[in-house]
Amino acid sequence: MSVNAYERVWMWGAGGLIVLFLAAIGITAVTQAVQPPSHIETINPATLADHPEFGDPQVKTTADGKVVVSMVAEMFQFRPDPIEVPVNTPITFRITSADVVHGMMIVGTNANAMAVPGYVSQFTITFPKAGDYDIACHEFCGLMHHAMVGKITVKGGRP
Amino acid sequence: MTAPSGFARTAPARLAAAHLLVAVAAFGVAAIMGLLQGLSIADVEFPMRSESLYYMFVTAHGVLMALVFTTFFIMGLGYALCYAQFGRIVGMKSAWFAFWLALAGTVAAAFTILNGQSTVLYTFYPPMQAHPVFYIGATLLVIGSWIWGGVTIASYRSWKRDHPATPAPMAMHGMLATIVVWYLATSGLAWEVLFMLIPWSLGWVATIDPVIARTLFWWFGHPLVYFWLMPAYVLWYTVMPRIAGGRLFSDRLARMVFILFVILSTPVGFHHQFADPGISANWKFVHTITTFAILFPSFVTAFTVIASLEVAGRMKGAKGLFDWIGRLPWSDPFFAAMALALLSFAFGGFGGAINAAYGMNAMVHNTAWIMGHFHVTLGTTSALTFMGATYWLMPRLLGRELKLTALARIQPWLWFIGMGIFSTSFHIAGLRGLPRRVYSASLAGDQGAAWSGLATMGAIGGVVLFLSAMAFVSVVIATWTAGRKIEGPAFEFAVPLEPVTSLGVWDRLGMWTIVGIVFVILAYAYPLATLIMTPRFGSPPFQPF
């Protein structure tokens, strides 16, 4: 099929741009692990209260110095609340839901994951700045959805 | 490519007009709810403001705008184009049956929403559970649309028997591709609703898997976007250049664009689930590739449509580089609506590329940014095109001259300005962390310093949008009831610069449908099978509304 010369240039340009976008995404995904939270782990939401980790979710520091925050999202709160973590340290968040689908976003950062009943979401993030942050639910979970806000304090480092 | 005049008030015209009427009614009701949502987010007190009313309105606004207004409009437009280009609608009785079925389903589902029994938003993620009639009503709407697709395909096959060596006229090529996309999309939805949600809502099964349900929903949810967009492209390619007095720049590439949507619009759903557990990062990346690939047909559309408009300007004597823009018929409400919709899509496309960007998505996922985004895409690119198309369709279907033309002329500009304010405010607020769909932007009461003032700006945009919506509805009511009776102009479509008379590779819709099906299987079979084989625990229902 015959294509107008200008349009041909445009199409190559558009194709090139798309390849460039994908290359930028692909390279950072591989070299810097810029990836969405994609953990695959299931959990029984009916027996969450008796679960060794999520029955009483807490911030724990493992023997090798890793900080793990276990969280439960439920209508209309996050547990534990408030949370305290150190600055400039990789923090692993593990979160599940006790009832409907919730969202978990630490406002002002790129910590953002769904909390789905029956599944555990997990991601690791480092806070470069100390301070108080809000944790907001970002998936409609019932009539008080907007009021489902938790607190996280990032401590230490330079003031 | 001119259909016989005298279309107005014929049986097919009445069929198309009935669909249009339902679409406009749904739009009008949803617009009122949209206004109240905007005010509520900005903490503007009004009588009866409450959490339950707000979230019920979010649900109703989403269902009525995204599913009812669009589907009924597209079916009505489809019937009109089908009759105009094929000269026949095969299966008028089935078409009317489908109309009443879809309408009954819509009314039933809407009743359970307005009755407060189905505040589950238009995404209806389980384990939040709506009234069973909500799911059944939505199913009837979709079945009605399937019959519409069947009637259109039957009309095409009948036309094809008479014209075996001729490519389908451009507008119907696009509508047939739209129907294929709709079948691919709704197969995922049918699986979710028929085999998971309905049995669970009736209590036949106790639990449901939310991630599988979400995956099936987004198998439907993204091609749904192209179901809204493709009919707008049909109008941009085939009607807008005609109204502007130009030619379709490239017939072959326009055909290619619609086929690329058939192939690429469905295997992309995971870009709505980047933040979900249960799906591996590798599969999310595969869907990222197809998502970016689907930018390509839109890039081509931007060139072809704008080049077609430049041809129009130059045919009217424009000389310099940008002269031709001023020579376009900006005072024609149809043209202004389409051109502003096209412009909005440039912004929508940029935002879409950011949403799809795998890692960067974490900055915007489920924030007000997303709300800003789909209001420039669905809410302007498609909706404003459909409003403009309504001005174009009414005289041709009803045989009535457009009334309140001054109002019709400013309405698209009002929409464009209102949406500019609304969408920009929420894009910025979202980047700063305002979650989407919240009763109040101050959340639990003391948040919101980072996005202070932006929700108020959004509400101001919402008021302008509401005025535009009411202007649109007024023009429709006035034309419908009091427009001067006229012969009804003919349906006329843009002629390509280089007319194509022989069948080409992009005309092989059947073959491309099979390629589309293969792509869906490649994109979903493995991740869904992995999920199904993982030991999982279902969720019981919740109704926190």
XYZ file of C-alpha atoms in Angstrom:
704
model
C 0.000 0.000 0.000
C 1.282 3.437 -0.820
C 1.734 5.709 2.177
C 2.282 9.449 1.990
C 5.934 10.333 2.683
C 5.157 12.677 5.605
C 2.894 10.100 7.151
C 5.573 7.431 6.742
C 8.063 9.626 8.634
C 5.432 10.225 11.333
C 4.744 6.509 11.693
C 8.458 5.672 12.042
C 8.762 8.480 14.563
C 5.777 7.194 16.549
C 7.134 3.644 16.425
C 10.531 4.886 17.568
C 9.011 6.787 20.457
C 7.132 3.697 21.622
C 10.326 1.609 21.472
C 12.125 4.333 23.433
C 9.407 4.347 26.139
C 9.531 0.566 26.447
C 13.324 0.575 26.562
C 13.287 3.128 29.392
C 10.792 1.017 31.330
C 12.521 -2.286 30.563
C 16.043 -1.105 31.416
C 15.051 0.440 34.766
C 12.990 -2.659 35.575
C 16.005 -4.927 35.050
C 18.862 -2.766 36.346
C 17.164 -0.862 39.179
C 14.300 -3.254 39.936
C 11.707 -0.539 39.222
C 8.812 -2.969 39.304
C 5.248 -2.925 40.559
C 4.432 -4.961 43.687
C 3.743 -8.418 42.257
C 4.062 -10.834 45.145
C 2.203 -14.147 44.885
C 1.163 -15.516 48.285
C -2.280 -16.578 49.458
C -3.760 -16.499 52.954
C -7.119 -17.507 54.439
C -9.032 -14.308 55.281
C -11.502 -16.250 57.471
C -8.815 -17.253 59.973
C -6.757 -14.066 59.858
C -7.250 -13.433 63.592
C -5.329 -16.636 64.424
C -2.590 -16.118 61.859
C 0.917 -16.038 63.401
C 1.936 -12.958 61.376
C -1.317 -11.133 60.658
C -3.240 -12.048 63.817
C -1.327 -9.275 65.592
C 0.456 -7.390 62.789
C 3.597 -5.524 63.891
C 6.815 -3.906 62.755
C 9.656 -6.392 63.215
C 13.390 -6.178 62.688
C 14.879 -9.508 61.644
C 18.199 -10.861 62.915
C 20.019 -9.559 59.820
C 18.668 -6.015 60.317
C 15.826 -6.077 57.814
C 12.683 -4.211 58.777
C 9.386 -5.917 57.943
C 6.043 -4.171 58.449
C 3.091 -6.568 58.529
C -0.207 -4.764 58.004
C -3.889 -5.601 57.971
C -6.342 -3.325 56.175
C -9.931 -3.572 57.379
C -13.025 -1.400 57.467
C -12.001 1.372 58.212
C -8.474 1.278 59.598
C -4.961 0.015 59.065
C -3.284 -2.097 61.741
C -0.835 -1.409 63.295
C -1.393 2.331 63.602
C 0.698 4.409 64.019
C 3.776 2.782 62.469
C 7.361 3.804 63.146
C 10.236 2.911 60.799
C 13.865 4.095 60.385
C 14.957 6.457 57.607
C 17.298 5.340 54.765
C 16.594 1.668 55.438
C 14.872 -0.746 53.069
C 11.456 -1.436 54.626
C 9.439 -4.417 53.442
C 5.690 -3.952 53.696
C 3.449 -7.029 53.762
C -0.253 -6.236 53.669
C -3.501 -8.147 53.400
C -7.179 -7.387 53.944
C -9.554 -8.767 56.542
C -12.695 -7.979 54.549
C -13.123 -6.167 51.181
C -10.501 -4.861 48.739
C -8.598 -1.882 50.153
C -5.792 0.219 48.792
C -2.680 1.354 50.616
C -0.770 4.440 49.607
C 1.791 6.324 51.646
C 0.953 9.867 50.601
C 3.864 11.724 49.072
C 5.820 8.539 48.196
C 5.463 5.861 45.539
C 4.461 3.191 48.078
C 1.219 2.025 46.507
C -0.392 -1.409 46.599
C -3.753 -3.118 46.736
C -4.781 -4.971 49.892
C -6.849 -7.909 48.689
C -8.496 -10.486 50.963
C -6.969 -13.915 50.428
C -3.670 -12.506 49.140
C -0.579 -10.851 50.594
C 0.851 -7.810 48.806
C 4.526 -7.156 49.376
C 6.925 -4.429 48.337
C 10.119 -2.862 49.629
C 10.738 0.860 49.862
C 13.369 3.139 51.387
C 12.328 6.476 52.876
C 15.014 9.084 52.151
C 13.295 11.739 54.305
C 12.298 11.525 57.948
C 8.882 12.835 58.931
C 5.224 11.968 59.406
C 3.304 10.521 56.478
C -0.364 9.636 55.968
C -1.344 6.170 54.811
C -4.527 6.517 52.747
C -6.927 3.837 51.564
C -7.449 4.410 47.834
C -9.993 1.748 46.931
C -13.659 2.241 47.785
C -14.281 -0.039 50.770
C -17.518 1.267 52.266
C -19.170 4.418 53.500
C -16.217 5.584 55.638
C -13.622 4.808 52.953
C -12.322 8.384 52.827
C -11.701 8.377 56.598
C -9.525 5.261 56.469
C -6.202 6.953 57.114
C -3.227 5.657 59.091
C 0.005 7.302 60.223
C 3.604 6.352 59.632
C 6.556 8.115 61.221
C 9.973 7.837 59.586
C 12.601 8.404 62.264
C 16.293 9.116 62.498
C 18.930 10.453 60.135
C 19.641 14.129 59.779
C 16.881 16.298 61.243
C -20.615 7.367 -0.791
C -23.887 9.114 -0.274
C -26.808 7.276 1.220
C -30.265 8.066 -0.111
C -31.860 11.034 1.581
C -35.257 10.617 3.139
C -33.754 8.547 5.975
C -35.541 10.616 8.597
C -38.593 9.053 10.259
C -38.051 5.673 8.561
C -38.180 2.518 10.696
C -34.353 2.294 11.034
C -34.224 5.995 11.926
C -36.778 5.442 14.688
C -34.722 2.505 15.969
C -31.544 4.606 16.093
C -33.396 7.558 17.641
C -34.809 5.393 20.441
C -31.267 4.418 21.429
C -30.157 8.030 21.273
C -32.987 9.074 23.581
C -31.993 6.544 26.269
C -28.357 7.641 25.942
C -29.188 11.328 26.424
C -31.502 10.597 29.356
C -28.797 8.559 31.105
C -26.299 11.337 30.407
C -28.551 14.021 31.871
C -29.229 12.131 35.093
C -25.564 11.198 35.494
C -24.488 14.814 34.934
C -26.518 15.982 37.950
C -24.846 13.316 40.082
C -21.445 14.330 38.731
C -22.004 17.913 39.885
C -22.968 16.810 43.395
C -19.926 14.515 43.608
C -17.630 17.391 42.675
C -19.188 19.606 45.349
C -18.968 16.869 47.963
C -15.264 16.201 47.341
C -14.616 19.934 47.759
C -16.524 19.882 51.083
C -19.248 22.196 49.817
C -22.251 21.528 52.021
C -25.594 21.014 50.308
C -28.896 19.614 51.574
C -28.908 15.838 51.940
C -25.118 15.605 51.522
C -24.072 12.307 53.096
C -21.571 9.496 52.636
C -24.205 7.047 51.454
C -25.563 9.507 48.890
C -22.050 10.343 47.637
C -20.911 6.765 47.089
C -24.288 5.839 45.607
C -23.902 8.732 43.163
C -20.351 7.627 42.292
C -21.813 4.228 41.422
C -24.750 5.611 39.452
C -22.657 8.243 37.648
C -20.118 5.609 36.606
C -22.695 3.047 35.482
C -24.891 5.578 33.654
C -22.042 7.443 31.928
C -19.544 4.670 31.248
C -21.924 1.818 30.498
C -25.417 3.113 29.664
C -24.832 6.442 27.855
C -21.962 5.012 25.819
C -23.492 1.644 24.953
C -26.880 3.048 23.933
C -25.294 5.883 21.960
C -22.927 3.521 20.149
C -25.751 1.097 19.309
C -27.890 3.959 17.966
C -25.009 5.406 15.955
C -24.214 1.913 14.714
C -27.744 1.327 13.418
C -27.795 4.736 11.699
C -24.435 4.150 10.003
C -25.414 0.590 9.114
C -28.557 1.743 7.335
C -26.792 4.707 5.742
C -23.924 2.634 4.323
C -25.372 -0.831 3.790
C -28.875 0.412 2.957
C -30.419 -2.233 5.202
C -30.795 -3.512 8.733
C -31.277 -7.261 8.716
C -33.285 -8.273 11.785
C -35.328 -5.231 12.787
C -37.397 -7.342 15.197
C -34.302 -8.669 16.944
C -32.959 -5.120 17.131
C -36.093 -3.855 18.896
C -36.077 -6.890 21.176
C -32.451 -6.102 22.064
C -33.374 -2.475 22.754
C -36.139 -3.356 25.206
C -34.016 -6.068 26.836
C -31.120 -3.665 27.356
C -33.453 -0.946 28.608
C -35.203 -3.316 31.033
C -31.839 -4.488 32.356
C -30.646 -0.913 32.752
C -33.776 0.202 34.603
C -33.657 -2.817 36.918
C -29.965 -2.324 37.746
C -30.437 1.435 38.167
C -33.327 0.831 40.559
C -31.181 -1.294 42.893
C -28.463 1.399 42.790
C -30.808 4.299 43.563
C -32.439 2.162 46.240
C -29.046 1.965 47.965
C -28.650 -1.792 47.465
C -25.777 -1.757 44.988
C -23.243 0.855 46.011
C -20.355 -1.098 44.531
C -19.113 1.428 41.918
C -19.081 0.591 38.249
C -16.087 -1.695 38.803
C -18.111 -3.844 41.304
C -15.015 -5.507 42.795
C -15.953 -8.458 44.993
C -16.057 -9.311 47.848
C -18.184 -6.178 48.003
C -21.560 -7.488 46.939
C -24.427 -5.807 45.099
C -28.041 -6.898 44.855
C -28.337 -9.861 42.399
C -30.579 -7.733 40.156
C -27.666 -5.315 39.643
C -25.564 -8.066 38.038
C -28.524 -9.557 36.147
C -29.606 -6.137 34.834
C -26.079 -5.370 33.642
C -26.034 -8.771 31.939
C -29.240 -7.955 30.035
C -27.679 -4.680 28.851
C -24.677 -6.602 27.537
C -26.853 -9.294 25.919
C -28.791 -6.516 24.185
C -25.524 -5.151 22.834
C -24.506 -8.623 21.643
C -27.738 -8.832 19.638
C -26.986 -5.363 18.193
C -23.606 -6.756 17.077
C -25.324 -9.777 15.546
C -27.838 -7.633 13.643
C -25.013 -5.457 12.310
C -22.970 -8.467 11.203
C -26.048 -10.001 9.525
C -26.611 -6.714 7.669
C -22.951 -6.695 6.602
C -23.125 -10.277 5.305
C -26.269 -9.491 3.353
C -24.601 -6.399 1.838
C -21.448 -8.444 1.142
C -23.425 -10.952 -0.928
C -24.477 -8.058 -3.169
C -20.999 -6.489 -3.243
C -18.521 -9.382 -3.014
C -15.519 -7.449 -4.337
C -16.038 -4.099 -2.593
C -14.436 -3.147 0.723
C -16.962 -2.255 3.424
C -17.547 1.515 3.483
C -15.123 3.108 5.949
C -17.564 3.978 8.749
C -18.946 0.452 8.842
C -15.450 -1.044 8.647
C -14.791 0.851 11.873
C -18.106 -0.135 13.471
C -17.584 -3.822 12.614
C -14.119 -3.667 14.185
C -15.737 -2.030 17.235
C -18.181 -4.923 17.476
C -15.341 -7.473 17.329
C -13.535 -5.625 20.135
C -16.789 -5.602 22.127
C -17.208 -9.384 21.757
C -13.578 -9.988 22.801
C -14.001 -7.648 25.769
C -17.352 -8.878 27.040
C -16.265 -12.533 26.944
C -14.154 -11.811 30.040
C -17.013 -9.932 31.680
C -19.478 -12.718 30.900
C -17.158 -15.202 32.605
C -16.891 -13.012 35.695
C -20.584 -12.135 35.961
C -22.240 -15.380 34.871
C -19.959 -17.895 36.559
C -18.742 -15.946 39.585
C -20.802 -12.916 40.617
C -24.382 -14.032 39.921
C -24.104 -17.484 41.584
C -22.320 -15.861 44.561
C -24.833 -13.015 44.890
C -27.702 -15.522 44.880
C -25.975 -17.490 47.644
C -25.368 -20.587 45.514
C -21.669 -20.419 46.299
C -20.312 -19.057 49.580
C -17.072 -17.406 48.519
C -15.394 -15.688 45.585
C -11.795 -15.033 44.526
C -11.242 -11.268 44.259
C -8.067 -11.385 42.142
C -9.541 -13.686 39.493
C -12.638 -11.479 39.418
C -10.473 -8.358 39.015
C -8.462 -10.001 36.258
C -11.608 -10.916 34.325
C -13.033 -7.442 34.929
C -9.947 -5.757 33.413
C -9.905 -8.219 30.522
C -13.180 -6.389 29.807
C -12.318 -3.021 31.305
C -9.584 -1.855 28.987
C -11.039 -2.872 25.607
C -14.173 -1.156 26.957
C -12.130 2.023 26.535
C -11.642 1.238 22.844
C -15.324 0.370 22.529
C -15.909 4.026 23.531
C -13.057 5.386 21.446
C -13.467 3.553 18.128
C -16.906 4.989 17.268
C -15.413 8.433 17.983
C -12.589 7.602 15.546
C -15.213 6.467 13.006
C -16.806 9.914 13.207
C -13.443 11.716 13.077
C -12.333 9.789 9.998
C -15.552 9.700 8.039
C -17.761 12.611 9.077
C -15.560 15.396 10.477
C -13.521 15.908 7.256
C -16.784 15.951 5.312
C -18.300 18.648 7.554
C -15.023 20.581 7.259
C -15.200 20.286 3.477
C -12.134 18.071 3.052
C -11.149 14.549 2.139
C -10.090 11.508 4.139
C -6.297 11.683 3.896
C -5.628 7.949 3.837
C -8.289 5.274 3.514
C -5.914 2.317 3.830
C -4.247 3.529 7.030
C -7.610 4.274 8.608
C -8.597 0.669 7.935
C -5.305 -0.500 9.429
C -5.932 1.542 12.593
C -9.223 -0.226 13.309
C -7.663 -3.637 12.733
C -4.799 -2.809 15.125
C -7.434 -2.097 17.784
C -9.016 -5.503 17.112
C -5.660 -7.162 17.774
C -4.263 -5.029 20.578
C -7.110 -3.637 22.652
C -7.746 -6.690 24.851
C -4.365 -8.226 25.857
C -3.520 -5.180 28.020
C -5.649 -5.488 31.173
C -2.833 -5.978 33.704
C -1.869 -2.329 33.352
C -4.933 -1.694 35.536
C -3.604 -4.234 38.051
C 0.012 -3.162 38.441
C -0.566 -2.791 42.197
C -2.355 -6.156 42.547
C -0.887 -9.195 44.285
C -1.194 -12.600 42.624
C 0.105 -11.611 39.169
C 3.808 -11.857 38.384
C 5.866 -8.828 37.395
C 6.818 -10.541 34.116
C 3.212 -10.853 32.975
C 2.556 -7.261 33.989
C 5.482 -6.326 31.766
C 4.074 -8.310 28.829
C 0.835 -6.316 29.110
C 2.905 -3.127 29.321
C 4.395 -3.905 25.894
C 0.971 -4.425 24.281
C -0.317 -1.311 26.048
C 2.408 0.828 24.512
C 1.904 -0.852 21.138
C -1.688 0.336 21.172
C -0.488 3.930 21.256
C 0.563 3.423 17.633
C -2.885 3.400 15.975
C -3.776 6.544 17.927
C -0.605 8.275 16.710
C -1.599 7.374 13.135
C -5.122 8.653 13.763
C -3.810 11.985 15.016
C -1.874 12.411 11.762
C -4.550 11.191 9.355
C -7.422 13.139 10.914
C -5.457 16.380 11.228
C -4.095 15.966 7.691
C -7.679 15.474 6.460
C -8.642 18.743 8.154
C -5.643 20.511 6.602
C -6.829 19.275 3.192
C -10.196 20.877 4.002
C -8.583 24.215 4.929
C -6.432 24.217 1.792
C -9.388 23.359 -0.431
C -10.949 26.520 0.948
C -7.916 28.500 -0.174
C -5.627 28.514 2.894
C -2.023 29.290 1.953
C 0.420 29.530 4.892
C 1.501 26.914 7.390
C -1.338 27.339 9.898
C -3.924 29.326 7.923
C -5.999 26.252 7.345
C -6.875 25.984 11.047
C -8.788 29.267 10.927
C -10.673 28.160 7.814
C -12.287 25.212 9.576
C -15.970 25.522 10.505
C -15.455 26.267 14.199
C -18.963 27.681 14.580
C -20.520 24.370 13.554
C -21.358 22.667 16.887
C -20.662 19.247 15.424
C -17.244 20.275 14.164
C -16.263 22.212 17.292
C -17.217 19.262 19.521
C -15.155 16.783 17.478
C -12.132 19.055 17.097
C -12.023 19.862 20.825
C -12.462 16.166 21.593
C -9.498 15.420 19.337
C -7.404 18.040 21.115
C -8.352 16.564 24.499
C -7.177 13.196 23.350
C -3.648 14.524 22.969
C -3.648 15.277 26.724
C -5.392 12.013 27.478
C -2.817 10.092 25.479
C 0.117 11.639 27.361
C -1.501 10.768 30.686
C -2.288 7.275 29.453
C 1.355 6.623 28.589
C 2.286 7.612 32.158
C -0.386 5.364 33.670
C 0.882 2.467 31.582
C 4.501 3.033 32.553
C 4.819 0.014 34.831
C 6.999 1.541 37.586
C 5.761 5.125 37.300
C 2.187 3.924 37.726
C 2.831 3.645 41.487
C 2.845 7.453 41.682
C -0.663 7.763 40.274
C -2.467 4.456 40.814
C -5.945 5.007 42.285
C -5.282 8.690 42.923
C -7.381 11.593 41.678
C -4.977 11.700 38.701
C -6.839 8.688 37.267
C -10.147 10.506 37.624
C -8.605 13.482 35.827
C -7.307 11.136 33.152
C -10.496 9.333 32.229
C -12.462 12.554 32.183
C -10.304 13.892 29.339
C -10.431 10.536 27.547
C -13.862 8.958 28.017
C -15.337 12.135 29.467
C -14.246 14.370 26.598
C -12.694 12.473 23.698
C -15.641 10.084 23.501
C -18.409 11.966 25.306
C -17.901 15.310 23.540
C -17.646 13.531 20.185
C -20.930 11.769 20.952
C -22.565 15.062 21.937
C -21.418 16.629 18.671
C -22.609 13.557 16.795
C -26.020 13.933 18.423
C -26.320 17.399 16.811
C -25.424 15.769 13.494
C -27.714 12.759 13.922
C -30.897 14.474 15.132
C -31.861 16.283 11.896
C -31.026 13.138 9.914
C -33.003 10.773 12.144
C -35.886 12.952 13.304
C -36.300 15.192 10.271
C -36.154 18.209 12.550
C -33.914 21.230 12.371
C -31.573 21.840 15.303
C -33.117 24.252 17.842
C -31.270 26.578 20.232
C -28.318 26.669 17.849
C -26.546 29.428 19.786
C -26.553 27.216 22.862
C -25.358 24.276 20.784
C -22.462 26.399 19.485
C -21.123 27.370 22.905
C -21.816 24.009 24.555
C -18.669 22.189 23.266
C -16.472 25.132 24.320
C -18.032 25.178 27.792
C -17.355 21.467 28.107
C -13.763 21.879 26.952
C -13.078 24.743 29.377
C -14.884 23.068 32.287
C -13.008 19.848 31.687
C -9.731 21.711 31.425
C -10.239 23.132 34.914
C -11.652 19.920 36.369
C -9.145 17.535 34.886
C -6.017 19.646 35.441
C -6.954 20.183 39.098
C -7.419 16.490 39.764
C -4.325 15.470 37.801
C -2.222 17.697 40.087
C -4.099 16.723 43.253
C -3.561 13.066 42.390
C 0.172 13.558 41.930
C 0.202 15.099 45.389
C -1.572 12.084 46.837
C -5.333 12.720 46.864
C -6.975 9.274 46.564
C -9.773 8.974 44.003
C -13.455 8.582 44.930
C -13.471 10.195 48.345
C -16.473 11.799 50.013
C -14.276 14.643 51.210
C -10.820 15.763 50.064
C -9.894 16.345 53.698
C -10.260 12.552 54.166
C -10.535 11.749 57.883
C -10.752 15.471 58.595
C -7.261 16.891 58.867
C -5.557 15.736 55.661
C -5.375 17.619 52.408
C -2.824 20.391 52.929
C -0.873 19.074 49.919
C -3.855 19.408 47.596
C -5.505 22.359 49.287
C -7.647 24.382 46.888
C -7.421 21.865 44.051
C -10.652 20.082 44.974
C -12.380 23.482 44.971
C -10.978 24.168 41.501
C -12.242 20.738 40.476
C -15.711 21.624 41.752
C -15.665 24.885 39.761
C -14.785 22.855 36.661
C -17.646 20.535 37.597
C -20.108 23.425 37.676
C -19.028 24.540 34.175
C -19.325 20.950 32.950
C -22.790 20.725 34.456
C -23.873 23.905 32.650
C -22.548 22.463 29.396
C -24.361 19.176 30.014
C -27.632 20.988 30.685
C -27.126 23.062 27.509
C -26.691 19.828 25.566
C -29.788 18.220 27.086
C -31.807 21.411 26.439
C -30.800 21.457 22.770
C -31.784 17.805 22.424
C -35.174 18.276 24.126
C -35.929 21.461 22.166
C -34.967 19.889 18.837
C -36.805 16.670 19.551
C -40.064 18.338 20.559
C -40.082 21.663 18.729
C -37.508 21.539 15.923
C -38.878 22.735 12.573
C -39.872 19.736 10.464
C -37.571 19.347 7.483
C -36.839 16.752 4.812
C -33.810 15.518 6.768
C -30.368 15.895 5.186
C -28.645 12.854 3.728
C -25.863 10.970 5.502
C -22.689 12.038 3.754
C -19.219 10.715 4.406
C -15.720 11.953 3.603
C -14.315 10.726 0.295
C -10.704 9.499 0.452
C -8.008 11.449 -1.417
C -7.150 8.211 -3.156
C -10.304 6.127 -3.381
C -9.778 2.437 -2.707
C -11.900 0.076 -4.757
C -10.272 -3.304 -4.221
C -10.141 -5.462 -1.114
C -6.902 -5.280 0.852
C -5.358 -7.122 3.764
C -7.008 -4.778 6.318
C -10.447 -5.723 4.986
C -10.076 -9.323 6.145
C -12.040 -8.851 9.362
C -12.595 -12.562 9.956
C -8.895 -13.360 9.813
C -7.999 -10.445 12.121
C -10.673 -11.521 14.582
C -8.925 -14.876 14.870
C -5.591 -13.100 15.425
C -7.313 -11.028 18.124
C -8.602 -14.176 19.849
C -5.119 -15.734 19.749
C -3.671 -12.591 21.378
C -6.257 -12.738 24.169
C -5.391 -16.391 24.808
C -1.651 -15.650 24.791
C -2.119 -12.762 27.205
C -4.415 -14.451 29.698
C -4.265 -18.268 29.496
C -1.021 -18.757 31.403
C -1.445 -16.174 34.206
C -5.072 -17.212 34.789
C -4.184 -20.915 34.782
C -1.359 -20.262 37.270
C -3.736 -18.392 39.555
C -6.412 -21.075 39.339
C -3.873 -23.788 40.228
C -2.507 -21.863 43.217
C -4.159 -22.939 46.504
C -6.505 -20.010 47.202
C -9.041 -18.958 49.821
C -12.265 -17.330 48.742
C -13.966 -14.372 50.360
C -17.489 -14.154 51.781
C -19.649 -11.174 50.724
C -19.652 -7.729 52.383
C -22.157 -4.898 51.997
C -20.655 -1.919 53.825
C -23.080 0.622 52.371
